[in-house]
Amino acid sequence: MYDTIVIGAGLSGMLAAIGRAERGEKVLVLAKGHGATHWSTGCIDLLADVDDPLAGIAQLAIQRPHHPYALAGPAMIEQGIARVRTIGEAADYPFAGNLNRNLLLPTALGALRPTAFAPATMIAGDARQLRDGRPTLIAGFAELRDFFPPLIAANLRAQGIAAEAAQLALPPTQRQHDFSSVTLARLCEQPAFRANLGEQLAAHVRKGGYARIGLPAILGLRHATAVVRDLQNRAGALIFEIPTLPVSVAGMRLYQILEDELLRLGGRIQLGGFVQRAEHIGDTLVAVFSEAAAREQRHTARHWVLATGGILGGGVRATPEGYLYETALALPLQTPDGRAGWFAPRFLDEHGHPVFQSGVRVDQRLRPLDAAGRLVYENVQVVGGALAGYDPIREGCLEGAAIATGWAAGQA
Amino acid sequence: MQTLSTDVLVIGGGATGTGCALDLAMRGIRCILVEKGDITHGTTGRYHGLLHSGGRYVTKDPQSATECAHENAILRRIMPHCIEQTSGFFVITPWDDESYGDVFVTNCHRTGVPVQEISVAEMLRREPALNPRISRVFEVHDGSADSFLATHSVALAAREYGAEIRTYHNVVELVRVGDRVVGAIVEDLRSGERIRIDCTYVLNAAGAWAGKIAAMAGVTVTVVPGKGTMVAMNHRMVNTVVNRCKLPSDGDIIVPIHTVAVIGTTDVHVPDPDVFGIEPEEIQFMLDEGEKLIPGFRQYRALRAWAGVRPLYKDKDVASDRDIPRTFKLLDHEERDGVSGILSIVGGKWTTYRLMAEQTVNELARRLGNTQPCRTASEVLPVPRFEHRAHAMVTVSPDPAAQTPHYWLGKPLALVESEHAAGDLICECELVTRDRIIAAIDAGAHNLDDIRRDVRMGMGPCQGGWCIYRTANLLYERRCADGLSHTHANEAMLHFLQERWKGLTPVLWGDQLRQARLDELIYAGVLGIHRLRALAEPGGGLVTQHPAIATEYVQA
């Protein structure tokens, strides 16, 4: 019997688990697999398209009282982020940024993306610095099919940044195939590979006088800060990473430091356990059953946190007939009325698609409610993407809302 | 205005028009083909890929059945690289009339469609996923055909024989002098330039759009645009084409083609071939029908839905649109409407495109005093360059398994493993390598949708999540020296994302809905492509936005 079982190993679940473990609880994270963290940028987005995220959130909380930020409250946002930053510092993977001012970091297309906090390995790419007129080099490998310097540089130039592009030669390796971002990240932790890379970068700097070099976010998996530091010394220029397509190395690092912290605090993680049904007595959740290795396993706990994500994370699924359901506990969902209202005609519609705001409605303590507003389980809290009424991707609050609600559930 | 002159101006770059251009060129008749989109932009690129045995038409449309059986054998000979010899079953399920089986066999014999009854045990041995409650099975010579590749091969041959093929050229006016059509004004959609083409004959091969073209000459051709909706499922649950043994109706055929199985089709009359939607009920109905053939059909992942518009020609009152004969008709507008210099070829189906071209060109040749015979039934078609290597693998592999007539995903995979670094795999779902995409770009693909039609990039489960980004970058790197700018590359991505979205929304549930959300995370989240909208514009040879080719599905 655990004190708390967290279902889901994404950002919100890990924060809830860390919070509870820190208070001395016996905690298990039970998940089907890794969460959406592995697909995201590795940055902490609080709120896009505002200058001051914290002020934007305060306004949002007034306008939309059911938004996860409104439910978590400003204290939980600040404390949750502070906790992630402390974990990062201790792991030599610090995050830089500000609650009151968004950074603007280049994407792998050369767009400038607002985010509140970024790992130190990315911070030199902030557009305010890039616009100082000194030349920036965007460099990659032809073998990496998820990063193309010429278009990034061209789009940056169109936005007033003096950027140029170059392809680097892949340093000699044993491997013939599959230079994925993860493979390259592991190679970057080998001194010989890094030395070769450093020489090439230094040659470019000597020739082009670059003040900064943007590289794909593949600079190490467990020791990224050290890798970047070493490459900067060798190249004689500032280096910044640019997040690549999933699988995202920077996202994996963020997950990894949280996992290390949870294990350090005595928590447990069980992946490969797909929670598919629950057992309850009245409004108390008693046990869940997970499918794993062709058998069902029963898990019991006093308190539960549902952190399975929304449609992206797999916590909410749709049937061909147009019915949406919550996969783990069969909680009631708040969804658009009818399939006809699920999608906007344009894929990149600025308001997003209503179906992706489907999720669980909760009370002020994040406990699940049914359509009539009655409490479903008194000992369950719902966090992150599984919550209804917001679009974490289009609002640019994916990590912020996950951290705020996850941290709130870790404290209650 | 630039003026060109030719013997025959062919309008329409589908299977029929392209086939006519080849036949004309082979006989030494000068011709120019104009198509408002890409080759196969219309109905040819939007069908399920069935190479008809003729079985579907033996009862209601015996002439079509005979034509199909005849052409089926010819196409297998002249385009082996486009056809997978799947074979086909007509099966009687518990929902079908038992007595139709004998009628079907009799009518097959009568129309010359080869057929053989096999046992249900034999059927289940070959296709274990089929419904064991099926009571009778008839095997026919169905196959599946890559209509994109086939039409490209025909176009390539036509060019080699001297035909001029102009894609993204839209007819804006037919020039009439008195009662004679003497040419056309066409607009190059890439540059906006107008060109006058003088000709002895205009051949209207615009398929579902033939009525619109005919109207420009002041004559009436009633084409009933019959919308057929199809759904691609992410598994080849069968390797044989499976038809319900009954009179043709909705959702009664499953065609395995490349990596997917396509279930089709519906038949809904639409007023305009450019404006139609896909109704959720159509999709649900087809999934239900799929269950009758393959229990558990609904559990497979639906990849995308699309609709093509059948060019059915209605020349007299017929009860329902499905009763309109599927055979084709050559209309002589001089005799019919008193307007000379223009012929229309209407109706028909992909399987009979070559025969349609032969009969049409016979008539044109006679009028032009050309006595060369038709040779399209005997000359094997060339393989486009972007298919060279993938195709070579099919025939030269020492591995006996690779020699099977079935498309086998292992073939391209073996090629990738033996000759490429895996980093060269740009579209992982369809195993499309970097060199094939570059060959398609070099062959003149104008945008990502053209590349998709050439090499199937973006047609797998991820629906372009990764490969849209990669391919747009390759397009930019390959053509930036020719003036393709970053604004065009950005536009190419935005355009293709929206094109894919149209086919996705009707089938978004389960994993495919989750995939759509992941694609939104990639493009709106990680890449922030919407932030580049101000830095996106058509041009640089991309043809992405023009009212003449913008088929917008109406939201259901």
mmCIF file of C-alpha atoms in Angstrom, chain A residues 32 36 39-41 48-49 107-114 142-152 154-155 157-159 167 176-179 243-247 311-314 317-321 324 339-340 342-348 352-353 355-356 391-394 398, chain B residues 280 284 287 298 416-418 420-426 428 434 465-467 469-474 476-477 485-487 489-490 493-494 497-498 501 504-511 513-514 516-533 535 552 555-556:
data_model
loop_
_atom_site.group_PDB
_atom_site.id
_atom_site.type_symbol
_atom_site.label_atom_id
_atom_site.label_comp_id
_atom_site.label_asym_id
_atom_site.label_seq_id
_atom_site.Cartn_x
_atom_site.Cartn_y
_atom_site.Cartn_z
ATOM 1 C CA LYS A 32 2.317 3.195 -19.511
ATOM 2 C CA ALA A 36 5.068 13.962 -23.625
ATOM 3 C CA TRP A 39 8.512 15.167 -27.439
ATOM 4 C CA SER A 40 8.698 18.744 -26.239
ATOM 5 C CA THR A 41 11.394 21.383 -26.439
ATOM 6 C CA ALA A 48 3.143 32.538 -25.176
ATOM 7 C CA ASP A 49 2.450 35.797 -26.951
ATOM 8 C CA THR A 107 13.303 26.987 -33.553
ATOM 9 C CA ALA A 108 14.574 24.419 -36.050
ATOM 10 C CA LEU A 109 12.737 26.458 -38.687
ATOM 11 C CA GLY A 110 14.166 29.786 -37.629
ATOM 12 C CA ALA A 111 10.941 31.046 -36.053
ATOM 13 C CA LEU A 112 11.357 32.880 -32.741
ATOM 14 C CA ARG A 113 9.512 31.066 -30.012
ATOM 15 C CA PRO A 114 8.604 32.650 -26.684
ATOM 16 C CA ALA A 142 23.864 16.442 -43.234
ATOM 17 C CA GLU A 143 23.365 13.031 -41.600
ATOM 18 C CA LEU A 144 20.879 14.432 -39.078
ATOM 19 C CA ARG A 145 17.580 14.637 -40.961
ATOM 20 C CA ASP A 146 15.868 16.670 -38.248
ATOM 21 C CA PHE A 147 17.858 19.869 -38.550
ATOM 22 C CA PHE A 148 18.562 21.939 -41.673
ATOM 23 C CA PRO A 149 20.742 25.033 -41.139
ATOM 24 C CA PRO A 150 20.126 26.907 -44.451
ATOM 25 C CA LEU A 151 16.401 27.535 -43.940
ATOM 26 C CA ILE A 152 16.878 28.373 -40.257
ATOM 27 C CA ALA A 154 17.406 32.403 -44.010
ATOM 28 C CA ASN A 155 14.355 32.807 -41.776
ATOM 29 C CA ARG A 157 17.982 36.816 -41.501
ATOM 30 C CA ALA A 158 14.486 37.833 -42.557
ATOM 31 C CA GLN A 159 13.881 38.727 -38.898
ATOM 32 C CA GLN A 167 27.147 21.819 -42.518
ATOM 33 C CA GLN A 176 27.455 3.468 -40.011
ATOM 34 C CA HIS A 177 23.729 3.915 -39.633
ATOM 35 C CA ASP A 178 21.085 5.905 -37.902
ATOM 36 C CA PHE A 179 22.416 9.231 -36.778
ATOM 37 C CA PRO A 243 15.406 21.925 -30.063
ATOM 38 C CA THR A 244 14.889 19.328 -32.815
ATOM 39 C CA LEU A 245 11.889 17.265 -33.858
ATOM 40 C CA PRO A 246 10.859 14.489 -31.443
ATOM 41 C CA VAL A 247 12.497 12.507 -29.939
ATOM 42 C CA ILE A 311 -5.242 13.345 -26.126
ATOM 43 C CA LEU A 312 -1.521 13.890 -26.741
ATOM 44 C CA GLY A 313 -0.421 11.979 -23.665
ATOM 45 C CA GLY A 314 -2.947 9.201 -24.169
ATOM 46 C CA ARG A 317 -9.030 8.783 -26.266
ATOM 47 C CA ALA A 318 -11.740 9.001 -28.900
ATOM 48 C CA THR A 319 -13.752 6.217 -30.493
ATOM 49 C CA PRO A 320 -14.661 6.104 -34.192
ATOM 50 C CA GLU A 321 -18.235 6.866 -33.166
ATOM 51 C CA LEU A 324 -14.282 10.614 -25.814
ATOM 52 C CA ARG A 339 -17.957 15.482 -33.316
ATOM 53 C CA ALA A 340 -18.926 18.274 -35.700
ATOM 54 C CA TRP A 342 -14.148 19.012 -32.679
ATOM 55 C CA PHE A 343 -12.024 20.688 -35.316
ATOM 56 C CA ALA A 344 -11.370 24.043 -36.893
ATOM 57 C CA PRO A 345 -11.177 23.995 -40.698
ATOM 58 C CA ARG A 346 -7.575 25.215 -40.666
ATOM 59 C CA PHE A 347 -4.946 22.966 -39.093
ATOM 60 C CA LEU A 348 -3.076 25.945 -37.670
ATOM 61 C CA GLY A 352 -6.645 25.534 -31.945
ATOM 62 C CA HIS A 353 -9.146 22.686 -32.138
ATOM 63 C CA VAL A 355 -11.463 18.663 -29.112
ATOM 64 C CA PHE A 356 -8.004 19.161 -27.617
ATOM 65 C CA ASP A 391 -5.023 24.065 -24.917
ATOM 66 C CA PRO A 392 -1.481 23.747 -23.546
ATOM 67 C CA ILE A 393 0.142 23.742 -26.991
ATOM 68 C CA ARG A 394 -1.645 26.680 -28.567
ATOM 69 C CA LEU A 398 2.454 23.143 -21.754
ATOM 70 C CA PRO B 280 -18.891 11.355 -40.977
ATOM 71 C CA GLN B 284 -19.009 5.097 -40.287
ATOM 72 C CA LEU B 287 -16.339 0.851 -41.391
ATOM 73 C CA ARG B 298 -12.962 -1.031 -36.925
ATOM 74 C CA VAL B 416 17.818 1.348 -47.397
ATOM 75 C CA GLU B 417 19.770 -1.048 -45.208
ATOM 76 C CA SER B 418 22.159 -2.153 -47.914
ATOM 77 C CA HIS B 420 21.853 4.102 -47.477
ATOM 78 C CA ALA B 421 22.642 5.494 -44.110
ATOM 79 C CA ALA B 422 19.381 5.497 -42.198
ATOM 80 C CA GLY B 423 19.671 9.271 -42.001
ATOM 81 C CA ASP B 424 18.728 9.175 -45.654
ATOM 82 C CA LEU B 425 15.266 7.936 -44.782
ATOM 83 C CA ILE B 426 13.190 11.077 -45.026
ATOM 84 C CA GLU B 428 10.017 6.678 -42.402
ATOM 85 C CA ARG B 434 16.537 11.311 -49.687
ATOM 86 C CA GLY B 465 4.670 14.897 -38.950
ATOM 87 C CA TRP B 466 8.366 14.512 -39.626
ATOM 88 C CA CYS B 467 8.743 14.378 -43.388
ATOM 89 C CA TYR B 469 9.727 19.503 -42.374
ATOM 90 C CA ARG B 470 12.473 17.389 -43.887
ATOM 91 C CA THR B 471 11.150 17.479 -47.450
ATOM 92 C CA ALA B 472 10.516 21.232 -47.424
ATOM 93 C CA ASN B 473 14.101 21.732 -46.317
ATOM 94 C CA LEU B 474 15.388 19.474 -49.091
ATOM 95 C CA TYR B 476 14.729 24.656 -50.301
ATOM 96 C CA GLU B 477 18.329 23.433 -50.320
ATOM 97 C CA SER B 485 13.363 31.622 -51.229
ATOM 98 C CA HIS B 486 12.694 30.876 -47.582
ATOM 99 C CA THR B 487 9.231 32.426 -47.973
ATOM 100 C CA ALA B 489 9.726 26.966 -48.388
ATOM 101 C CA ASN B 490 7.604 28.206 -45.487
ATOM 102 C CA MET B 493 5.028 23.515 -45.529
ATOM 103 C CA LEU B 494 1.948 25.487 -44.521
ATOM 104 C CA LEU B 497 -0.029 20.696 -43.655
ATOM 105 C CA GLN B 498 -3.415 22.088 -44.629
ATOM 106 C CA TRP B 501 -5.585 18.147 -42.596
ATOM 107 C CA LEU B 504 -7.515 13.676 -41.744
ATOM 108 C CA THR B 505 -10.439 15.259 -39.943
ATOM 109 C CA PRO B 506 -13.004 12.643 -41.055
ATOM 110 C CA VAL B 507 -10.919 9.802 -39.567
ATOM 111 C CA LEU B 508 -9.491 11.387 -36.448
ATOM 112 C CA TRP B 509 -10.086 9.168 -33.450
ATOM 113 C CA GLY B 510 -7.906 6.764 -31.439
ATOM 114 C CA ASP B 511 -4.234 6.833 -32.339
ATOM 115 C CA LEU B 513 -6.268 11.746 -33.319
ATOM 116 C CA ARG B 514 -3.309 11.482 -30.977
ATOM 117 C CA ALA B 516 -2.712 14.835 -35.203
ATOM 118 C CA ARG B 517 -2.093 16.363 -31.796
ATOM 119 C CA LEU B 518 1.558 15.328 -31.922
ATOM 120 C CA ASP B 519 1.840 16.933 -35.362
ATOM 121 C CA GLU B 520 0.318 20.091 -33.871
ATOM 122 C CA LEU B 521 2.910 19.945 -31.079
ATOM 123 C CA ILE B 522 5.677 19.627 -33.673
ATOM 124 C CA TYR B 523 4.554 22.406 -36.015
ATOM 125 C CA ALA B 524 2.859 24.874 -33.669
ATOM 126 C CA GLY B 525 4.909 23.986 -30.586
ATOM 127 C CA VAL B 526 8.458 22.884 -31.340
ATOM 128 C CA LEU B 527 8.864 24.577 -34.728
ATOM 129 C CA GLY B 528 6.515 27.541 -34.255
ATOM 130 C CA ILE B 529 5.663 27.526 -37.956
ATOM 131 C CA HIS B 530 2.588 29.733 -37.440
ATOM 132 C CA ARG B 531 4.977 32.465 -36.333
ATOM 133 C CA LEU B 532 6.427 32.472 -39.840
ATOM 134 C CA ARG B 533 3.132 33.167 -41.569
ATOM 135 C CA LEU B 535 7.319 35.093 -43.987
ATOM 136 C CA GLU B 552 -11.738 22.937 -50.501
ATOM 137 C CA GLN B 555 -16.829 20.967 -43.483
ATOM 138 C CA ALA B 556 -19.516 18.491 -42.621
#
